[in-house]
PDB file of C-alpha atoms in Angstrom:
ATOM      1  CA  MET A   1       0.000   0.000   0.000  1.00 48.00           C
ATOM      2  CA  PRO A   2       1.528   3.359  -0.982  1.00 52.00           C
ATOM      3  CA  PHE A   3       2.250   6.295   1.279  1.00 46.00           C
ATOM      4  CA  HIS A   4      -0.534   8.893   1.260  1.00 45.00           C
ATOM      5  CA  PHE A   5      -0.201  12.618   1.892  1.00 42.00           C
ATOM      6  CA  GLN A   6      -3.244  14.774   2.616  1.00 39.00           C
ATOM      7  CA  PHE A   7      -3.365  18.272   1.098  1.00 35.00           C
ATOM      8  CA  PRO A   8      -6.048  20.232   2.997  1.00 34.00           C
ATOM      9  CA  TRP A   9      -5.365  23.513   1.204  1.00 29.00           C
ATOM     10  CA  LEU A  10      -7.055  22.191  -1.941  1.00 31.00           C
ATOM     11  CA  PRO A  11     -10.733  23.265  -2.012  1.00 34.00           C
ATOM     12  CA  ASN A  12     -13.285  20.524  -1.649  1.00 37.00           C
ATOM     13  CA  ASN A  13     -15.380  22.194  -4.303  1.00 34.00           C
ATOM     14  CA  PRO A  14     -13.936  23.985  -7.328  1.00 35.00           C
ATOM     15  CA  THR A  15     -14.347  27.735  -7.355  1.00 36.00           C
ATOM     16  CA  SER A  16     -17.727  28.377  -8.892  1.00 35.00           C
ATOM     17  CA  SER A  17     -18.458  30.992 -11.477  1.00 37.00           C
ATOM     18  CA  SER A  18     -21.248  33.435 -10.755  1.00 37.00           C
ATOM     19  CA  SER A  19     -22.254  33.518 -14.411  1.00 39.00           C
ATOM     20  CA  SER A  20     -23.322  29.879 -14.682  1.00 41.00           C
ATOM     21  CA  PRO A  21     -23.746  28.283 -11.230  1.00 42.00           C
ATOM     22  CA  THR A  22     -25.703  25.326 -12.567  1.00 42.00           C
ATOM     23  CA  LYS A  23     -23.110  24.230 -15.099  1.00 40.00           C
ATOM     24  CA  PRO A  24     -20.655  21.699 -13.665  1.00 40.00           C
ATOM     25  CA  PRO A  25     -17.028  22.732 -14.039  1.00 40.00           C
ATOM     26  CA  SER A  26     -14.829  20.945 -16.526  1.00 38.00           C
ATOM     27  CA  PRO A  27     -12.776  18.188 -14.917  1.00 39.00           C
ATOM     28  CA  ALA A  28      -9.534  20.149 -14.909  1.00 43.00           C
ATOM     29  CA  ILE A  29      -6.844  18.649 -12.744  1.00 42.00           C
ATOM     30  CA  PRO A  30      -6.147  20.756  -9.627  1.00 45.00           C
ATOM     31  CA  ASN A  31      -2.518  21.320  -8.855  1.00 47.00           C
ATOM     32  CA  PRO A  32      -1.644  20.031  -5.370  1.00 43.00           C
ATOM     33  CA  PHE A  33       1.549  22.065  -5.412  1.00 45.00           C
ATOM     34  CA  LEU A  34      -0.046  25.382  -6.341  1.00 46.00           C
ATOM     35  CA  PRO A  35       0.995  26.996  -3.006  1.00 43.00           C
ATOM     36  CA  ILE A  36       4.614  26.030  -3.700  1.00 39.00           C
ATOM     37  CA  GLN A  37       4.569  27.047  -7.335  1.00 44.00           C
ATOM     38  CA  ALA A  38       2.682  30.316  -6.894  1.00 45.00           C
ATOM     39  CA  GLY A  39       5.723  32.365  -5.906  1.00 44.00           C
ATOM     40  CA  LEU A  40       7.936  30.896  -8.604  1.00 46.00           C
ATOM     41  CA  ALA A  41       5.233  31.166 -11.240  1.00 48.00           C
ATOM     42  CA  SER A  42       4.417  34.802 -10.452  1.00 48.00           C
ATOM     43  CA  PHE A  43       8.102  35.717 -10.501  1.00 45.00           C
ATOM     44  CA  LEU A  44       8.774  33.880 -13.741  1.00 48.00           C
ATOM     45  CA  SER A  45       5.675  35.278 -15.436  1.00 50.00           C
ATOM     46  CA  SER A  46       6.769  38.816 -14.593  1.00 49.00           C
ATOM     47  CA  LEU A  47       9.975  38.385 -16.569  1.00 48.00           C
ATOM     48  CA  PRO A  48      10.093  39.324 -20.259  1.00 50.00           C
ATOM     49  CA  LEU A  49      10.212  36.292 -22.506  1.00 57.00           C
ATOM     50  CA  PRO A  50      13.219  36.444 -24.846  1.00 60.00           C
ATOM     51  CA  ARG A  51      12.503  36.627 -28.552  1.00 56.00           C
ATOM     52  CA  ALA A  52      14.021  34.562 -31.317  1.00 50.00           C
ATOM     53  CA  PRO A  53      15.825  36.819 -33.807  1.00 46.00           C
ATOM     54  CA  PHE A  54      13.768  35.778 -36.839  1.00 37.00           C
ATOM     55  CA  PRO A  55      11.087  37.754 -38.700  1.00 35.00           C
ATOM     56  CA  PRO A  56       8.285  35.126 -38.675  1.00 32.00           C
ATOM     57  CA  PRO A  57       6.008  35.018 -35.596  1.00 29.00           C
ATOM     58  CA  PRO A  58       8.647  34.047 -33.036  1.00 31.00           C
ATOM     59  CA  TRP A  59       6.491  32.345 -30.452  1.00 30.00           C
ATOM     60  CA  ALA A  60       3.894  30.450 -32.447  1.00 27.00           C
ATOM     61  CA  ARG A  61       2.388  27.383 -30.898  1.00 29.00           C
ATOM     62  CA  ILE A  62       3.428  24.091 -32.400  1.00 30.00           C
ATOM     63  CA  SER A  63       0.771  23.083 -34.877  1.00 32.00           C
ATOM     64  CA  SER A  64      -0.381  19.496 -35.002  1.00 38.00           C
ATOM     65  CA  ALA A  65      -1.608  17.965 -38.217  1.00 35.00           C
ATOM     66  CA  SER A  66      -3.629  15.433 -36.269  1.00 42.00           C
ATOM     67  CA  ALA A  67      -4.960  17.876 -33.690  1.00 42.00           C
ATOM     68  CA  SER A  68      -8.603  17.256 -34.567  1.00 42.00           C
ATOM     69  CA  ALA A  69      -8.189  13.505 -34.359  1.00 44.00           C
ATOM     70  CA  ALA A  70      -6.272  13.614 -31.095  1.00 44.00           C
ATOM     71  CA  SER A  71      -8.275  16.312 -29.327  1.00 47.00           C
ATOM     72  CA  ALA A  72     -10.794  13.850 -27.989  1.00 49.00           C
ATOM     73  CA  SER A  73      -8.180  11.684 -26.291  1.00 60.00           C
ATOM     74  CA  ALA A  74      -5.252  13.996 -25.498  1.00 70.00           C
ATOM     75  CA  LEU A  75      -4.913  16.336 -22.548  1.00 75.00           C
ATOM     76  CA  PRO A  76      -5.551  19.998 -23.425  1.00 81.00           C
ATOM     77  CA  VAL A  77      -2.364  21.996 -23.867  1.00 81.00           C
ATOM     78  CA  ALA A  78      -3.522  24.494 -21.229  1.00 84.00           C
ATOM     79  CA  GLU A  79      -3.859  21.678 -18.723  1.00 83.00           C
ATOM     80  CA  ILE A  80      -0.356  20.399 -19.480  1.00 85.00           C
ATOM     81  CA  GLU A  81       1.040  23.914 -19.090  1.00 86.00           C
ATOM     82  CA  GLU A  82      -0.742  24.360 -15.754  1.00 86.00           C
ATOM     83  CA  ARG A  83       0.971  21.290 -14.343  1.00 86.00           C
ATOM     84  CA  LEU A  84       4.386  22.651 -15.324  1.00 88.00           C
ATOM     85  CA  ALA A  85       3.801  26.107 -13.823  1.00 85.00           C
ATOM     86  CA  GLY A  86       6.517  27.198 -11.439  1.00 84.00           C
ATOM     87  CA  VAL A  87       9.187  24.862 -12.849  1.00 92.00           C
ATOM     88  CA  PRO A  88      12.051  27.093 -14.031  1.00 93.00           C
ATOM     89  CA  VAL A  89      14.507  26.590 -16.863  1.00 94.00           C
ATOM     90  CA  TYR A  90      17.372  28.936 -17.712  1.00 95.00           C
ATOM     91  CA  ALA A  91      18.306  30.453 -21.055  1.00 93.00           C
ATOM     92  CA  LEU A  92      20.745  33.025 -22.394  1.00 93.00           C
ATOM     93  CA  ALA A  93      19.342  36.319 -23.657  1.00 91.00           C
ATOM     94  CA  ASN A  94      21.149  39.263 -25.205  1.00 88.00           C
ATOM     95  CA  SER A  95      20.636  42.946 -24.493  1.00 86.00           C
ATOM     96  CA  SER A  96      17.770  43.035 -27.017  1.00 85.00           C
ATOM     97  CA  GLN A  97      15.937  40.331 -25.067  1.00 84.00           C
ATOM     98  CA  GLU A  98      16.522  37.790 -27.822  1.00 86.00           C
ATOM     99  CA  PHE A  99      17.597  34.230 -27.281  1.00 87.00           C
ATOM    100  CA  VAL A 100      21.319  33.678 -27.703  1.00 88.00           C
ATOM    101  CA  LEU A 101      21.400  30.815 -30.191  1.00 85.00           C
ATOM    102  CA  VAL A 102      24.008  28.169 -30.869  1.00 80.00           C
ATOM    103  CA  SER A 103      24.608  27.219 -34.496  1.00 74.00           C
ATOM    104  CA  SER A 104      24.445  23.538 -35.283  1.00 61.00           C
ATOM    105  CA  ALA A 105      27.797  22.018 -36.174  1.00 58.00           C
ATOM    106  CA  ARG A 106      26.170  19.877 -38.831  1.00 53.00           C
ATOM    107  CA  GLY A 107      24.701  20.827 -42.150  1.00 48.00           C
ATOM    108  CA  GLY A 108      25.358  23.662 -44.448  1.00 46.00           C
ATOM    109  CA  GLY A 109      27.601  22.190 -46.848  1.00 45.00           C
ATOM    110  CA  GLY A 110      28.546  19.620 -49.015  1.00 46.00           C
ATOM    111  CA  GLY A 111      27.784  17.337 -51.580  1.00 47.00           C
ATOM    112  CA  GLY A 112      25.265  16.924 -54.273  1.00 48.00           C
ATOM    113  CA  GLY A 113      22.435  18.518 -52.414  1.00 49.00           C
ATOM    114  CA  GLY A 114      21.121  20.939 -54.973  1.00 49.00           C
ATOM    115  CA  ALA A 115      18.448  23.058 -53.333  1.00 50.00           C
ATOM    116  CA  ARG A 116      18.706  21.064 -50.131  1.00 52.00           C
ATOM    117  CA  ALA A 117      22.347  22.070 -49.686  1.00 53.00           C
ATOM    118  CA  ALA A 118      21.343  25.743 -49.530  1.00 51.00           C
ATOM    119  CA  VAL A 119      19.132  25.231 -46.469  1.00 57.00           C
ATOM    120  CA  PRO A 120      20.963  26.731 -43.488  1.00 52.00           C
ATOM    121  CA  PRO A 121      21.610  24.483 -40.521  1.00 49.00           C
ATOM    122  CA  PRO A 122      19.204  24.916 -37.628  1.00 69.00           C
ATOM    123  CA  ALA A 123      20.187  27.066 -34.683  1.00 81.00           C
ATOM    124  CA  LEU A 124      19.729  25.757 -31.165  1.00 83.00           C
ATOM    125  CA  GLY A 125      18.119  27.580 -28.281  1.00 87.00           C
ATOM    126  CA  LEU A 126      19.382  25.864 -25.131  1.00 91.00           C
ATOM    127  CA  LEU A 127      17.193  25.648 -22.023  1.00 93.00           C
ATOM    128  CA  CYS A 128      19.060  24.491 -18.922  1.00 95.00           C
ATOM    129  CA  PHE A 129      17.487  22.918 -15.859  1.00 96.00           C
ATOM    130  CA  ARG A 130      20.361  24.168 -13.674  1.00 95.00           C
ATOM    131  CA  ARG A 131      21.292  27.822 -13.538  1.00 96.00           C
ATOM    132  CA  GLU A 132      24.924  26.784 -13.080  1.00 96.00           C
ATOM    133  CA  ASP A 133      24.864  25.145 -16.519  1.00 96.00           C
ATOM    134  CA  ALA A 134      23.504  28.318 -18.105  1.00 95.00           C
ATOM    135  CA  ASP A 135      26.167  30.346 -16.282  1.00 95.00           C
ATOM    136  CA  ALA A 136      28.811  27.992 -17.694  1.00 94.00           C
ATOM    137  CA  LEU A 137      27.474  28.509 -21.223  1.00 92.00           C
ATOM    138  CA  LEU A 138      27.626  32.265 -20.720  1.00 92.00           C
ATOM    139  CA  ALA A 139      31.219  32.015 -19.502  1.00 92.00           C
ATOM    140  CA  GLN A 140      32.187  30.089 -22.658  1.00 90.00           C
ATOM    141  CA  MET A 141      30.863  32.763 -25.026  1.00 86.00           C
ATOM    142  CA  ASP A 142      33.346  35.035 -26.742  1.00 82.00           C
ATOM    143  CA  GLY A 143      33.626  38.627 -25.617  1.00 80.00           C
ATOM    144  CA  ASP A 144      31.527  40.272 -28.324  1.00 79.00           C
ATOM    145  CA  MET A 145      28.647  37.850 -27.976  1.00 79.00           C
ATOM    146  CA  ALA A 146      28.816  37.756 -24.188  1.00 82.00           C
ATOM    147  CA  ALA A 147      28.590  41.545 -23.916  1.00 84.00           C
ATOM    148  CA  GLY A 148      25.104  42.402 -22.700  1.00 87.00           C
ATOM    149  CA  SER A 149      24.042  38.764 -22.481  1.00 91.00           C
ATOM    150  CA  THR A 150      22.648  37.337 -19.290  1.00 93.00           C
ATOM    151  CA  VAL A 151      21.015  34.237 -17.844  1.00 95.00           C
ATOM    152  CA  VAL A 152      17.243  34.530 -17.558  1.00 94.00           C
ATOM    153  CA  PRO A 153      14.811  32.143 -15.838  1.00 93.00           C
ATOM    154  CA  ILE A 154      11.744  31.119 -17.835  1.00 91.00           C
ATOM    155  CA  ALA A 155       8.759  29.092 -16.701  1.00 91.00           C
ATOM    156  CA  LEU A 156       8.777  25.611 -18.222  1.00 91.00           C
ATOM    157  CA  ASN A 157       5.093  25.850 -19.088  1.00 88.00           C
ATOM    158  CA  LYS A 158       5.933  28.795 -21.378  1.00 86.00           C
ATOM    159  CA  VAL A 159       8.635  27.039 -23.364  1.00 85.00           C
ATOM    160  CA  ILE A 160       7.233  23.596 -24.130  1.00 78.00           C
ATOM    161  CA  GLN A 161       5.225  25.071 -27.009  1.00 72.00           C
ATOM    162  CA  LEU A 162       7.868  27.440 -28.358  1.00 76.00           C
ATOM    163  CA  LYS A 163       8.660  27.261 -32.040  1.00 69.00           C
ATOM    164  CA  SER A 164      10.438  29.530 -34.482  1.00 67.00           C
ATOM    165  CA  ASP A 165      11.479  28.940 -38.068  1.00 65.00           C
ATOM    166  CA  GLY A 166      15.112  27.860 -38.190  1.00 69.00           C
ATOM    167  CA  VAL A 167      15.389  27.346 -34.417  1.00 76.00           C
ATOM    168  CA  ALA A 168      15.306  24.077 -32.498  1.00 81.00           C
ATOM    169  CA  PHE A 169      14.874  24.407 -28.743  1.00 85.00           C
ATOM    170  CA  ARG A 170      16.706  21.797 -26.694  1.00 89.00           C
ATOM    171  CA  PHE A 171      16.673  21.021 -22.995  1.00 93.00           C
ATOM    172  CA  VAL A 172      19.977  20.647 -21.148  1.00 94.00           C
ATOM    173  CA  PRO A 173      19.276  18.277 -18.241  1.00 95.00           C
ATOM    174  CA  ASP A 174      21.027  18.303 -14.889  1.00 96.00           C
ATOM    175  CA  SER A 175      23.989  15.968 -15.412  1.00 94.00           C
ATOM    176  CA  SER A 176      23.779  14.661 -11.842  1.00 96.00           C
ATOM    177  CA  GLN A 177      20.171  13.609 -12.435  1.00 96.00           C
ATOM    178  CA  VAL A 178      21.154  11.925 -15.700  1.00 95.00           C
ATOM    179  CA  ALA A 179      23.711   9.941 -13.692  1.00 94.00           C
ATOM    180  CA  ASN A 180      21.037   9.072 -11.116  1.00 95.00           C
ATOM    181  CA  ALA A 181      18.677   7.917 -13.851  1.00 94.00           C
ATOM    182  CA  MET A 182      21.269   5.757 -15.579  1.00 93.00           C
ATOM    183  CA  LYS A 183      22.301   4.159 -12.290  1.00 92.00           C
ATOM    184  CA  LEU A 184      18.676   3.261 -11.543  1.00 92.00           C
ATOM    185  CA  MET A 185      18.289   1.830 -15.032  1.00 90.00           C
ATOM    186  CA  GLU A 186      21.450  -0.241 -14.644  1.00 88.00           C
ATOM    187  CA  ASN A 187      20.138  -1.573 -11.330  1.00 87.00           C
ATOM    188  CA  GLU A 188      17.050  -2.726 -13.235  1.00 84.00           C
ATOM    189  CA  GLY A 189      19.186  -4.445 -15.864  1.00 83.00           C
ATOM    190  CA  GLN A 190      18.717  -1.713 -18.485  1.00 83.00           C
ATOM    191  CA  TYR A 191      21.873  -0.428 -20.121  1.00 77.00           C
ATOM    192  CA  VAL A 192      21.910   2.757 -22.180  1.00 74.00           C
ATOM    193  CA  ASN A 193      25.220   3.086 -23.982  1.00 76.00           C
ATOM    194  CA  ASP A 194      24.391   6.436 -25.578  1.00 76.00           C
ATOM    195  CA  GLY A 195      23.270   8.172 -22.389  1.00 81.00           C
ATOM    196  CA  PHE A 196      19.816   8.949 -21.085  1.00 88.00           C
ATOM    197  CA  PRO A 197      17.391  10.017 -23.839  1.00 88.00           C
ATOM    198  CA  GLY A 198      16.047  13.317 -22.559  1.00 92.00           C
ATOM    199  CA  VAL A 199      15.384  15.046 -19.242  1.00 95.00           C
ATOM    200  CA  PRO A 200      15.059  12.427 -16.495  1.00 96.00           C
ATOM    201  CA  VAL A 201      12.166  12.602 -14.046  1.00 96.00           C
ATOM    202  CA  PHE A 202      11.510  10.339 -11.093  1.00 96.00           C
ATOM    203  CA  GLN A 203       8.410   8.879  -9.489  1.00 93.00           C
ATOM    204  CA  SER A 204       7.524   6.118  -7.050  1.00 92.00           C
ATOM    205  CA  ARG A 205       4.558   3.781  -6.863  1.00 86.00           C
ATOM    206  CA  SER A 206       4.959   4.039  -3.092  1.00 85.00           C
ATOM    207  CA  LEU A 207       4.138   7.751  -3.001  1.00 86.00           C
ATOM    208  CA  VAL A 208       0.640   9.077  -3.612  1.00 84.00           C
ATOM    209  CA  LEU A 209      -0.831  12.522  -2.950  1.00 83.00           C
ATOM    210  CA  MET A 210      -4.395  12.621  -1.658  1.00 80.00           C
ATOM    211  CA  SER A 211      -6.848  15.496  -1.940  1.00 75.00           C
ATOM    212  CA  ASP A 212     -10.631  15.339  -1.692  1.00 80.00           C
ATOM    213  CA  ASN A 213     -10.442  11.540  -1.967  1.00 81.00           C
ATOM    214  CA  LYS A 214      -8.496  11.808  -5.219  1.00 81.00           C
ATOM    215  CA  ARG A 215      -5.075  10.322  -5.854  1.00 83.00           C
ATOM    216  CA  TYR A 216      -2.235  12.180  -7.561  1.00 84.00           C
ATOM    217  CA  ARG A 217       1.153  10.951  -8.737  1.00 88.00           C
ATOM    218  CA  PRO A 218       4.054  13.327  -7.959  1.00 92.00           C
ATOM    219  CA  ILE A 219       6.825  13.499 -10.567  1.00 94.00           C
ATOM    220  CA  PHE A 220      10.172  14.893  -9.438  1.00 96.00           C
ATOM    221  CA  PHE A 221      12.978  16.489 -11.443  1.00 96.00           C
ATOM    222  CA  ARG A 222      15.523  15.535  -8.762  1.00 96.00           C
ATOM    223  CA  LYS A 223      15.906  12.066  -7.304  1.00 95.00           C
ATOM    224  CA  GLU A 224      17.051  13.600  -4.014  1.00 95.00           C
ATOM    225  CA  ASP A 225      13.693  15.371  -3.637  1.00 94.00           C
ATOM    226  CA  LEU A 226      11.870  12.083  -4.134  1.00 93.00           C
ATOM    227  CA  ASP A 227      14.214  10.346  -1.678  1.00 92.00           C
ATOM    228  CA  ASN A 228      13.481  13.029   0.940  1.00 90.00           C
ATOM    229  CA  SER A 229       9.748  12.660   0.384  1.00 88.00           C
ATOM    230  CA  LEU A 230       9.905   8.880   0.723  1.00 87.00           C
ATOM    231  CA  HIS A 231      12.016   9.196   3.864  1.00 85.00           C
ATOM    232  CA  ARG A 232       9.545  11.590   5.441  1.00 83.00           C
ATOM    233  CA  ALA A 233       6.611   9.404   4.464  1.00 79.00           C
ATOM    234  CA  SER A 234       8.286   6.349   5.965  1.00 76.00           C
ATOM    235  CA  ARG A 235       9.070   8.238   9.164  1.00 76.00           C
ATOM    236  CA  ASP A 236       5.546   9.603   9.532  1.00 70.00           C
ATOM    237  CA  GLN A 237       3.778   6.301   8.908  1.00 67.00           C
ATOM    238  CA  GLN A 238       1.977   5.255  12.083  1.00 59.00           C
ATOM    239  CA  LYS A 239       2.019   1.633  10.972  1.00 56.00           C
ATOM    240  CA  PRO A 240       5.101   0.888   8.887  1.00 57.00           C
ATOM    241  CA  ASN A 241       4.273  -1.112   5.798  1.00 55.00           C
ATOM    242  CA  PRO A 242       6.988  -3.702   5.050  1.00 55.00           C
ATOM    243  CA  ALA A 243       5.682  -4.038   1.493  1.00 46.00           C
ATOM    244  CA  VAL A 244       6.813  -0.493   0.709  1.00 51.00           C
ATOM    245  CA  LYS A 245      10.442  -0.215  -0.378  1.00 56.00           C
ATOM    246  CA  MET A 246      12.420   2.992  -0.066  1.00 59.00           C
ATOM    247  CA  GLY A 247      14.150   2.199  -3.357  1.00 64.00           C
ATOM    248  CA  ASP A 248      10.891   1.844  -5.287  1.00 82.00           C
ATOM    249  CA  ILE A 249      11.695   4.512  -7.883  1.00 91.00           C
ATOM    250  CA  GLN A 250      10.859   4.608 -11.577  1.00 92.00           C
ATOM    251  CA  VAL A 251      12.586   6.748 -14.205  1.00 94.00           C
ATOM    252  CA  SER A 252      10.946   8.387 -17.217  1.00 92.00           C
ATOM    253  CA  SER A 253      11.830  11.251 -19.532  1.00 93.00           C
ATOM    254  CA  LEU A 254      10.023  14.573 -19.427  1.00 93.00           C
ATOM    255  CA  GLU A 255       9.783  14.629 -23.220  1.00 90.00           C
ATOM    256  CA  ASN A 256       8.054  11.237 -23.367  1.00 89.00           C
ATOM    257  CA  ILE A 257       5.576  12.214 -20.661  1.00 89.00           C
ATOM    258  CA  ILE A 258       4.658  15.465 -22.408  1.00 87.00           C
ATOM    259  CA  LYS A 259       4.332  13.631 -25.722  1.00 86.00           C
ATOM    260  CA  SER A 260       2.071  11.053 -24.092  1.00 85.00           C
ATOM    261  CA  MET A 261      -0.032  13.821 -22.578  1.00 84.00           C
ATOM    262  CA  LYS A 262      -0.449  15.400 -26.006  1.00 81.00           C
ATOM    263  CA  ASP A 263      -1.043  12.213 -27.971  1.00 80.00           C
ATOM    264  CA  SER A 264      -2.523   9.613 -25.648  1.00 69.00           C
ATOM    265  CA  SER A 265      -5.600   9.104 -23.570  1.00 55.00           C
ATOM    266  CA  SER A 266      -5.719  11.482 -20.636  1.00 55.00           C
ATOM    267  CA  SER A 267      -6.482   8.593 -18.294  1.00 58.00           C
ATOM    268  CA  LYS A 268      -2.794   7.612 -18.272  1.00 72.00           C
ATOM    269  CA  TRP A 269      -1.532  10.945 -16.995  1.00 73.00           C
ATOM    270  CA  ASP A 270      -4.536  12.682 -15.464  1.00 75.00           C
ATOM    271  CA  ASP A 271      -3.101  12.006 -11.999  1.00 82.00           C
ATOM    272  CA  ALA A 272       0.403  13.398 -12.606  1.00 85.00           C
ATOM    273  CA  VAL A 273       1.718  16.587 -10.991  1.00 87.00           C
ATOM    274  CA  PHE A 274       5.244  17.955 -11.480  1.00 91.00           C
ATOM    275  CA  ILE A 275       7.302  18.981  -8.445  1.00 91.00           C
ATOM    276  CA  PRO A 276       9.731  21.895  -9.000  1.00 91.00           C
ATOM    277  CA  PRO A 277      13.421  21.062  -8.464  1.00 91.00           C
ATOM    278  CA  GLY A 278      14.518  21.639  -4.889  1.00 88.00           C
ATOM    279  CA  PHE A 279      11.086  20.944  -3.396  1.00 85.00           C
ATOM    280  CA  ASP A 280       9.883  17.803  -1.684  1.00 75.00           C
ATOM    281  CA  LEU A 281       6.712  16.885   0.154  1.00 71.00           C
ATOM    282  CA  ALA A 282       8.207  17.953   3.473  1.00 59.00           C
ATOM    283  CA  THR A 283       8.909  21.392   2.002  1.00 49.00           C
ATOM    284  CA  SER A 284       5.384  21.600   0.612  1.00 48.00           C
ATOM    285  CA  SER A 285       3.786  20.812   3.965  1.00 44.00           C
ATOM    286  CA  LYS A 286       5.891  23.439   5.757  1.00 45.00           C
ATOM    287  CA  GLN A 287       4.983  25.988   3.080  1.00 45.00           C
ATOM    288  CA  SER A 288       1.288  25.143   3.403  1.00 44.00           C
ATOM    289  CA  ASN A 289       1.330  25.445   7.194  1.00 46.00           C
ATOM    290  CA  HIS A 290       3.169  28.765   6.953  1.00 47.00           C
ATOM    291  CA  ASP A 291       0.686  30.142   4.419  1.00 49.00           C
ATOM    292  CA  ASN A 292      -2.245  29.079   6.582  1.00 48.00           C
TER     293      ASN A 292
END
């Protein structure tokens, strides 16, 4: 039986609208970590979003050719974005509030390509999950490009839909969490010779959030945050459950989860909530008690 955490700050009844009190609200997923994410989200949303230095609409949403076919089964984009609110990533922006882009080392040149050979290689906009990694990128820039450039935090829910012609946005995961993920995979007999494919996230079948008799699955960006949450849950259990293992941790990639949310039935992920890096369930409870 999994550990259960109660979250009393979630309303028992969704906030009703005075315009149509008789209409039941849509079954949007409440965010159990809204009190934690509120400060981060408000700070991040107040920051100017860097622009891509290209004339077409720089921040168009990614279009989906099969959107009409998938809309009935996929989670709405707004719902996915809500779950990622308050999770920061870090990018480089110049003095004109444009993304500092990295040119791809491939492409551009050679052989027999005709019209295809003239297509310029894509530029990369790098989004780091650790500020230290973004600071390191800034330190590696040459003097002219580095002048006026700075590291800016951006909310993850604002960047998962970013698209610009000629630009490919790429996440730079925390290398320590990649190592954690690969070690867990090796312990399960899975060997990935080419590294972990994406941004690793961690969850446990032994950890469940409860609110208004509903179950939610917390997904962590740092294994240490999940470990702390499991430790606290084990310590606070009145009747220890020997069936629950502290090492019961599963690894997924953020990209695969988001893709599944967009493409698959919502029933698979309608219980998932993302925990910002550096927060655990013990932190969330202290924050909730302080706010109350």
